[in-house]
Tab-separated table of C-alpha atoms and ligand atoms in Angstrom:
chain	number	residue	atom	x	y	z
A	1	MET	CA	63.260	63.783	89.982
A	2	SER	CA	63.366	61.365	87.023
A	3	ALA	CA	66.677	60.533	85.440
A	4	VAL	CA	67.278	62.276	82.127
A	5	PRO	CA	67.913	59.784	79.332
A	6	GLN	CA	71.339	60.290	77.764
A	7	ARG	CA	70.259	59.320	74.278
A	8	GLY	CA	67.255	58.570	72.125
A	9	ALA	CA	63.983	60.311	71.379
A	10	LEU	CA	62.159	62.983	73.356
A	11	VAL	CA	60.019	60.765	75.581
A	12	ASP	CA	58.432	61.978	78.812
A	13	ARG	CA	57.604	60.135	82.035
A	14	PHE	CA	54.209	59.195	80.636
A	15	GLY	CA	55.604	57.652	77.466
A	16	ARG	CA	54.590	60.523	75.199
A	17	VAL	CA	56.981	60.716	72.248
A	18	HIS	CA	57.510	64.294	71.049
A	19	ARG	CA	57.460	64.885	67.306
A	20	ASP	CA	56.146	68.426	66.943
A	21	LEU	CA	58.210	71.555	67.649
A	22	ARG	CA	56.411	74.910	67.650
A	23	ILE	CA	58.774	77.796	67.098
A	24	SER	CA	57.788	81.373	67.809
A	25	LEU	CA	59.621	83.598	65.337
A	26	THR	CA	58.701	86.856	67.073
A	27	ASP	CA	56.495	88.070	69.901
A	28	ARG	CA	55.413	91.118	67.881
A	29	CYS	CA	52.171	91.302	65.996
A	30	SER	CA	50.355	93.403	63.428
A	31	LEU	CA	46.999	92.834	65.196
A	32	ARG	CA	45.848	93.209	68.795
A	33	CYS	CA	43.197	90.492	69.166
A	34	THR	CA	41.383	91.143	72.435
A	35	TYR	CA	41.716	87.498	73.577
A	36	CYS	CA	45.485	87.636	73.069
A	37	MET	CA	46.965	91.118	73.520
A	38	PRO	CA	46.048	94.414	75.144
A	39	ALA	CA	45.565	97.449	72.850
A	40	GLU	CA	48.979	98.875	73.597
A	41	GLY	CA	50.740	95.539	73.079
A	42	VAL	CA	52.903	93.917	75.750
A	43	PRO	CA	56.479	94.605	76.885
A	44	TRP	CA	58.381	93.196	73.893
A	45	LEU	CA	61.216	90.735	74.270
A	46	ALA	CA	64.670	92.320	74.181
A	47	LYS	CA	65.951	92.361	70.593
A	48	ASP	CA	69.383	91.023	71.543
A	49	ASN	CA	67.760	87.952	73.043
A	50	LEU	CA	65.873	86.947	69.904
A	51	LEU	CA	67.299	83.836	68.313
A	52	THR	CA	69.126	84.436	65.077
A	53	THR	CA	68.238	82.341	62.072
A	54	ASP	CA	71.455	80.333	62.498
A	55	GLU	CA	70.459	79.611	66.104
A	56	LEU	CA	66.936	78.617	65.102
A	57	GLU	CA	68.300	76.294	62.468
A	58	ARG	CA	70.680	74.704	64.943
A	59	VAL	CA	67.938	74.052	67.501
A	60	ALA	CA	65.692	72.574	64.804
A	61	ARG	CA	68.519	70.348	63.553
A	62	VAL	CA	69.223	68.979	67.026
A	63	ALA	CA	65.481	68.525	67.626
A	64	ALA	CA	65.184	66.647	64.325
A	65	SER	CA	67.949	64.282	65.430
A	66	LEU	CA	65.816	63.564	68.524
A	67	GLY	CA	62.715	62.609	66.559
A	68	ILE	CA	60.988	65.926	65.851
A	69	VAL	CA	59.374	65.570	62.404
A	70	GLU	CA	57.216	68.697	62.178
A	71	VAL	CA	58.121	72.307	62.839
A	72	ARG	CA	55.280	74.814	63.086
A	73	LEU	CA	56.290	78.464	62.835
A	74	THR	CA	54.174	80.826	64.864
A	75	GLY	CA	54.351	83.899	67.072
A	76	GLY	CA	53.252	86.717	67.617
A	77	GLU	CA	52.942	87.073	63.891
A	78	PRO	CA	55.587	84.912	62.169
A	79	LEU	CA	55.303	86.804	58.872
A	80	LEU	CA	56.623	89.935	60.584
A	81	ARG	CA	60.042	88.321	60.774
A	82	ARG	CA	62.019	89.886	57.960
A	83	ASP	CA	63.796	86.731	56.840
A	84	VAL	CA	60.814	84.416	57.303
A	85	VAL	CA	61.172	82.942	53.790
A	86	ASP	CA	64.792	82.079	54.514
A	87	VAL	CA	63.806	80.538	57.863
A	88	VAL	CA	61.293	78.312	56.055
A	89	ARG	CA	63.849	77.340	53.410
A	90	ARG	CA	66.475	76.407	55.965
A	91	MET	CA	64.079	74.502	58.201
A	92	SER	CA	62.577	72.517	55.362
A	93	ARG	CA	66.038	71.297	54.302
A	94	ILE	CA	66.774	69.748	57.677
A	95	GLU	CA	66.729	65.959	57.559
A	96	GLY	CA	64.744	64.288	60.301
A	97	ILE	CA	64.392	60.612	61.112
A	98	ASP	CA	61.737	60.150	58.399
A	99	GLY	CA	63.055	62.590	55.792
A	100	PRO	CA	63.022	66.397	55.647
A	101	LEU	CA	61.185	68.269	58.411
A	102	GLU	CA	57.628	69.206	57.530
A	103	VAL	CA	57.320	72.951	57.978
A	104	SER	CA	53.955	74.593	58.615
A	105	MET	CA	52.817	77.978	59.927
A	106	THR	CA	50.063	79.614	61.954
A	107	THR	CA	49.526	83.194	60.819
A	108	ASN	CA	47.039	86.031	60.872
A	109	GLY	CA	47.440	86.032	57.084
A	110	LEU	CA	48.015	89.760	56.666
A	111	ARG	CA	51.235	89.360	54.679
A	112	LEU	CA	50.329	86.156	52.858
A	113	GLY	CA	49.056	88.072	49.825
A	114	GLU	CA	52.613	89.198	49.265
A	115	LEU	CA	54.575	86.203	50.591
A	116	ALA	CA	52.576	83.029	49.867
A	117	PRO	CA	54.297	82.123	46.553
A	118	ASP	CA	57.801	82.601	48.014
A	119	LEU	CA	56.900	80.646	51.143
A	120	ALA	CA	55.558	77.783	49.048
A	121	ALA	CA	58.703	77.791	46.880
A	122	ALA	CA	60.821	77.778	50.056
A	123	GLY	CA	59.140	74.556	51.204
A	124	LEU	CA	56.288	75.644	53.487
A	125	ALA	CA	53.841	72.740	53.398
A	126	ARG	CA	50.755	74.009	55.201
A	127	VAL	CA	49.269	77.124	56.779
A	128	ASN	CA	46.603	77.796	59.394
A	129	ILE	CA	45.118	81.261	59.059
A	130	SER	CA	43.235	82.930	61.890
A	131	ILE	CA	39.942	84.578	61.001
A	132	ASP	CA	37.469	85.157	63.822
A	133	THR	CA	34.836	87.115	61.920
A	134	LEU	CA	33.795	87.882	58.352
A	135	ARG	CA	32.402	91.306	59.228
A	136	ARG	CA	34.667	94.245	58.702
A	137	ASP	CA	33.456	96.360	61.610
A	138	ARG	CA	33.688	93.417	63.975
A	139	PHE	CA	37.114	92.488	62.727
A	140	ALA	CA	38.317	96.032	63.397
A	141	GLU	CA	36.876	95.922	66.896
A	142	LEU	CA	38.122	92.441	67.743
A	143	THR	CA	41.654	92.877	66.393
A	144	ARG	CA	41.804	96.651	66.910
A	145	ARG	CA	42.957	96.997	63.279
A	146	ASP	CA	40.845	97.475	60.132
A	147	ARG	CA	42.577	94.737	58.128
A	148	LEU	CA	39.926	92.145	57.213
A	149	ASP	CA	40.523	92.702	53.483
A	150	ASP	CA	44.198	91.791	53.905
A	151	VAL	CA	43.280	88.535	55.640
A	152	LEU	CA	40.838	87.660	52.850
A	153	GLU	CA	43.513	88.413	50.283
A	154	GLY	CA	45.910	86.241	52.285
A	155	ILE	CA	43.461	83.323	52.272
A	156	ASP	CA	43.074	83.605	48.487
A	157	ALA	CA	46.850	83.715	48.092
A	158	ALA	CA	47.288	80.660	50.319
A	159	GLN	CA	44.813	78.733	48.180
A	160	ALA	CA	46.493	79.855	44.971
A	161	ALA	CA	49.897	78.819	46.348
A	162	GLY	CA	48.538	75.319	46.902
A	163	PHE	CA	48.884	74.995	50.687
A	164	ALA	CA	46.821	71.955	51.564
A	165	PRO	CA	44.948	71.192	53.651
A	166	LEU	CA	44.225	74.856	54.334
A	167	LYS	CA	42.920	75.419	57.853
A	168	LEU	CA	41.187	78.497	59.215
A	169	ASN	CA	41.166	79.174	62.977
A	170	ALA	CA	38.599	81.079	65.005
A	171	VAL	CA	38.121	81.627	68.728
A	172	PRO	CA	34.367	81.884	69.417
A	173	MET	CA	33.509	84.530	71.991
A	174	ARG	CA	30.238	85.285	73.661
A	175	GLY	CA	28.567	88.423	72.422
A	176	VAL	CA	31.351	88.938	69.875
A	177	ASN	CA	31.280	86.388	67.047
A	178	GLU	CA	29.155	83.531	68.425
A	179	ASP	CA	26.459	84.233	65.815
A	180	GLU	CA	28.929	83.680	62.952
A	181	LEU	CA	29.981	80.074	63.508
A	182	VAL	CA	27.798	78.697	60.720
A	183	ASP	CA	28.847	81.486	58.328
A	184	LEU	CA	32.505	80.797	59.061
A	185	VAL	CA	32.067	77.095	58.261
A	186	ARG	CA	30.310	77.960	54.976
A	187	PHE	CA	33.078	80.415	54.133
A	188	ALA	CA	35.722	77.728	54.732
A	189	VAL	CA	33.807	75.002	52.884
A	190	ASP	CA	33.438	77.280	49.833
A	191	ARG	CA	37.233	77.559	49.735
A	192	GLY	CA	37.984	73.900	50.306
A	193	ALA	CA	39.374	74.779	53.735
A	194	GLU	CA	38.716	73.318	57.184
A	195	MET	CA	37.245	75.698	59.775
A	196	ARG	CA	38.569	75.015	63.261
A	197	PHE	CA	37.068	76.528	66.378
A	198	ILE	CA	39.384	76.906	69.371
A	199	GLU	CA	38.017	77.264	72.888
A	200	GLN	CA	39.247	80.497	74.383
A	201	MET	CA	42.055	79.783	76.841
A	202	PRO	CA	43.389	81.809	79.787
A	203	LEU	CA	46.453	83.042	77.909
A	204	ASP	CA	45.610	86.665	77.232
A	205	ALA	CA	47.873	89.395	78.539
A	206	GLY	CA	44.837	91.425	79.617
A	207	HIS	CA	43.468	88.550	81.783
A	208	ILE	CA	39.963	88.866	80.307
A	209	TRP	CA	39.341	85.105	80.168
A	210	SER	CA	36.412	83.840	82.204
A	211	ARG	CA	35.402	80.232	82.665
A	212	VAL	CA	31.764	81.224	82.856
A	213	GLU	CA	31.850	83.377	79.740
A	214	MET	CA	33.906	81.124	77.486
A	215	ILE	CA	32.067	79.229	74.763
A	216	ARG	CA	32.482	75.525	75.331
A	217	GLY	CA	33.202	73.036	72.569
A	218	GLU	CA	29.824	71.367	73.118
A	219	GLU	CA	28.074	74.698	72.576
A	220	ILE	CA	29.995	75.211	69.353
A	221	LEU	CA	28.904	71.789	68.122
A	222	ASP	CA	25.288	72.428	69.089
A	223	ALA	CA	25.294	75.649	67.074
A	224	LEU	CA	26.760	73.850	64.043
A	225	ARG	CA	24.367	70.914	64.314
A	226	GLY	CA	21.540	73.401	63.749
A	227	ALA	CA	22.829	73.938	60.209
A	228	PHE	CA	24.889	70.877	59.230
A	229	ARG	CA	24.947	67.125	59.661
A	230	LEU	CA	28.178	66.426	61.586
A	231	THR	CA	29.730	62.971	61.482
A	232	PRO	CA	32.711	62.360	63.783
A	233	ILE	CA	35.909	61.338	62.001
A	234	GLY	CA	37.406	58.538	64.147
A	235	GLU	CA	40.847	58.522	65.700
A	236	ARG	CA	42.571	61.874	66.131
A	237	GLY	CA	45.923	60.617	67.416
A	238	ALA	CA	47.997	63.497	68.773
A	239	ALA	CA	45.945	66.103	66.878
A	240	PRO	CA	44.200	68.640	69.104
A	241	ALA	CA	41.075	68.967	66.946
A	242	GLU	CA	38.095	66.686	67.139
A	243	ARG	CA	37.049	66.592	63.489
A	244	PHE	CA	33.739	66.038	61.760
A	245	LEU	CA	32.525	65.571	58.212
A	246	VAL	CA	30.189	68.403	57.255
A	247	ASP	CA	27.037	67.121	55.524
A	248	ASP	CA	28.737	63.782	54.777
A	249	GLY	CA	31.911	65.393	53.463
A	250	PRO	CA	34.306	65.834	51.896
A	251	ALA	CA	34.258	69.145	53.815
A	252	THR	CA	35.343	68.926	57.445
A	253	VAL	CA	35.216	71.065	60.565
A	254	GLY	CA	37.316	70.822	63.737
A	255	VAL	CA	36.756	71.787	67.355
A	256	ILE	CA	39.707	72.235	69.681
A	257	ALA	CA	38.299	71.955	73.188
A	258	SER	CA	41.549	72.555	75.037
A	259	VAL	CA	39.771	73.704	78.186
A	260	THR	CA	36.744	71.418	78.514
A	261	ALA	CA	38.106	68.258	76.843
A	262	PRO	CA	41.887	68.452	77.141
A	263	PHE	CA	43.949	66.192	74.920
A	264	CYS	CA	47.111	66.345	77.023
A	265	GLY	CA	47.357	62.549	77.193
A	266	ALA	CA	48.293	62.442	73.512
A	267	CYS	CA	50.305	65.674	73.378
A	268	ASP	CA	53.474	65.419	71.298
A	269	ARG	CA	54.344	69.127	71.243
A	270	VAL	CA	57.172	71.175	72.649
A	271	ARG	CA	57.594	74.920	72.196
A	272	LEU	CA	60.506	77.240	71.586
A	273	THR	CA	59.965	80.943	72.260
A	274	ALA	CA	61.559	83.649	70.124
A	275	ASP	CA	64.073	84.271	72.930
A	276	GLY	CA	65.206	80.668	73.154
A	277	GLN	CA	63.123	79.284	76.008
A	278	LEU	CA	61.917	75.717	75.709
A	279	ARG	CA	58.442	75.150	77.114
A	280	ASN	CA	57.169	71.627	77.565
A	281	TYR	CA	53.558	72.711	77.535
A	282	LEU	CA	51.421	75.702	76.643
A	283	PHE	CA	50.654	76.648	80.231
A	284	ALA	CA	54.123	75.936	81.603
A	285	ARG	CA	55.300	78.310	84.300
A	286	GLU	CA	58.883	77.136	83.967
A	287	GLU	CA	61.140	77.233	80.939
A	288	ASP	CA	64.496	75.793	79.946
A	289	ASP	CA	66.829	78.458	78.621
A	290	LEU	CA	68.706	77.466	75.463
A	291	LEU	CA	70.134	80.948	74.891
A	292	PRO	CA	73.272	80.684	77.079
A	293	LEU	CA	74.037	77.313	75.526
A	294	LEU	CA	73.578	78.617	71.996
A	295	ARG	CA	75.750	81.666	72.691
A	296	GLY	CA	78.339	79.855	74.788
A	297	ASP	CA	80.489	76.919	73.769
A	298	ALA	CA	77.869	74.203	74.306
A	299	THR	CA	77.885	71.260	71.931
A	300	ASP	CA	74.872	69.845	70.103
A	301	ASP	CA	74.882	67.050	72.700
A	302	ASP	CA	74.492	69.664	75.437
A	303	LEU	CA	71.496	71.126	73.594
A	304	ALA	CA	70.029	67.653	73.170
A	305	GLU	CA	70.419	66.987	76.881
A	306	LEU	CA	68.588	70.174	77.804
A	307	MET	CA	65.773	69.241	75.412
A	308	ARG	CA	65.460	65.804	76.985
A	309	ARG	CA	65.512	67.317	80.469
A	310	CYS	CA	62.723	69.689	79.465
A	311	ILE	CA	60.554	66.855	78.160
A	312	VAL	CA	61.173	64.631	81.178
A	313	GLY	CA	59.763	67.401	83.390
A	314	LYS	CA	56.491	67.623	81.430
A	315	ARG	CA	53.324	67.405	83.504
A	316	ALA	CA	50.522	64.959	82.787
A	317	GLY	CA	48.024	67.719	81.968
A	318	HIS	CA	47.489	71.453	81.916
A	319	GLY	CA	45.301	71.613	85.007
A	320	ILE	CA	43.145	74.589	83.971
A	321	ASP	CA	40.455	72.899	85.999
A	322	ASP	CA	42.660	72.520	89.091
A	323	GLU	CA	41.912	74.866	91.938
A	324	GLY	CA	45.432	76.213	92.054
A	325	PHE	CA	45.714	76.819	88.290
A	326	LEU	CA	47.839	79.854	87.549
A	327	GLN	CA	47.986	81.518	84.168
A	328	PRO	CA	51.534	81.520	82.762
A	329	ASP	CA	53.435	84.804	82.984
A	330	ARG	CA	53.896	84.962	79.234
A	331	PRO	CA	50.897	85.803	77.064
A	332	MET	CA	50.058	83.556	74.094
A	333	SER	CA	51.734	85.997	71.703
A	334	ALA	CA	55.064	85.501	73.463
A	335	ILE	CA	54.693	81.743	73.887
A	336	GLY	CA	53.763	80.850	70.343
A	337	GLY	CA	50.283	79.396	69.881
B	401	LIG	N1	49.455	85.524	64.949
B	401	LIG	C1	49.206	84.226	64.460
B	401	LIG	C2	47.719	83.932	64.429
B	401	LIG	O1	46.943	84.675	65.026
B	401	LIG	O2	47.356	82.926	63.803
B	401	LIG	C3	49.947	83.124	65.183
B	401	LIG	C4	50.035	83.227	66.669
B	401	LIG	S1	48.478	83.101	67.520
B	401	LIG	C5	49.015	83.189	69.207
B	401	LIG	C6	48.101	81.370	67.249
B	401	LIG	C7	46.676	80.962	67.492
B	401	LIG	O3	46.399	81.112	68.863
B	401	LIG	C8	45.644	81.774	66.742
B	401	LIG	O4	44.797	80.903	66.023
B	401	LIG	C9	44.872	82.468	67.829
B	401	LIG	O5	43.510	82.617	67.504
B	401	LIG	C10	45.071	81.537	68.998
B	401	LIG	N2	44.914	82.193	70.292
B	401	LIG	C11	45.506	83.306	70.754
B	401	LIG	N3	45.102	83.603	72.025
B	401	LIG	C12	44.225	82.617	72.357
B	401	LIG	C13	43.455	82.339	73.522
B	401	LIG	N4	43.487	83.123	74.592
B	401	LIG	N5	42.687	81.229	73.523
B	401	LIG	C14	42.631	80.417	72.431
B	401	LIG	N6	43.338	80.622	71.308
B	401	LIG	C15	44.108	81.721	71.269
B	402	LIG	FE1	48.460	88.644	66.939
B	402	LIG	FE2	47.765	86.106	66.550
B	402	LIG	FE3	47.648	87.210	69.022
B	402	LIG	FE4	45.925	88.019	67.167
B	402	LIG	S1	46.100	85.941	68.028
B	402	LIG	S2	47.118	89.355	68.544
B	402	LIG	S3	47.105	87.879	65.336
B	402	LIG	S4	49.463	86.840	67.853
């Protein structure tokens, strides 16, 4: 067991400095994407265990004092949280080591039509919106809700609110949307957004993921190369996406090959679930529970120590390719993607 540093930044045993905190605001969702949730949803987290906004703000403040510079709000669907605008406002006022925290969000976009201007005014800097298909019937099948028009309205609202760069996320799936990759890139390019394709990961509550069936990053690139000239954009640092200029730019596209080309060596992320569990990586099977500390008489130093302990225990990589790989007990919607 490595000693836990008593002070300083969130650095793990491999020298990775953690700057990015992903906070799940709720495990609930307005969609039921097949790769994420079963039709009937999942057993929801107990309401009493969900972090209050004061508790979220406190965790973010302590994290900022330890070198976290970006907070990404996610879920479940973060826009289902009633006071989401207030959460954004409070987070974006927290001073980090380089100035105020940068607050971004990953959302299914359904409520952006209504909320985008308020979120922008509250300090939200950037949004990633998930859109796996542009076809209404497919969308209804894939998400089990007929809400494509709301997502499209959300994307327009995000553009109008000035979130930049605007990123659109899709998970390519065989026999589902694999024939739409080029259309999705064109759709994004037309809106000045970056399309990002994410390899499907074994994080679905229904356990439908299959290594054989999943569409690999290389396949995604091959499909795109049939329609566009792709030029790699050099260094990606800690960013998960390998990015390319589309037809010499300025449009870009990204591929996140978490399964076949993991980027764990540069990972600077730590996650906080809606019920106060710190997870040092997406596939973690163990969590550090902040809830008793937040609701007991723990000091900020106690919280900081637990955060450091969590980071020190981080593994080198996710090991999806290891023989003994076990899917985490929590589905993606309850971890915070
Ligand atoms: N509800 C929001 C949304 O869909 O953008 C935020 C939470 S969702 C868990 C965050 C991202 O994770 C989405 O882009 C979604 O497509 C992605 N995701 C969910 N399950 C996944 C899986 N099994 N493999 C890869 N990506 C997944
Ligand atoms: Fe909801 Fe996002 Fe999961 Fe789809 S991917 S079910 S929108 S949490």
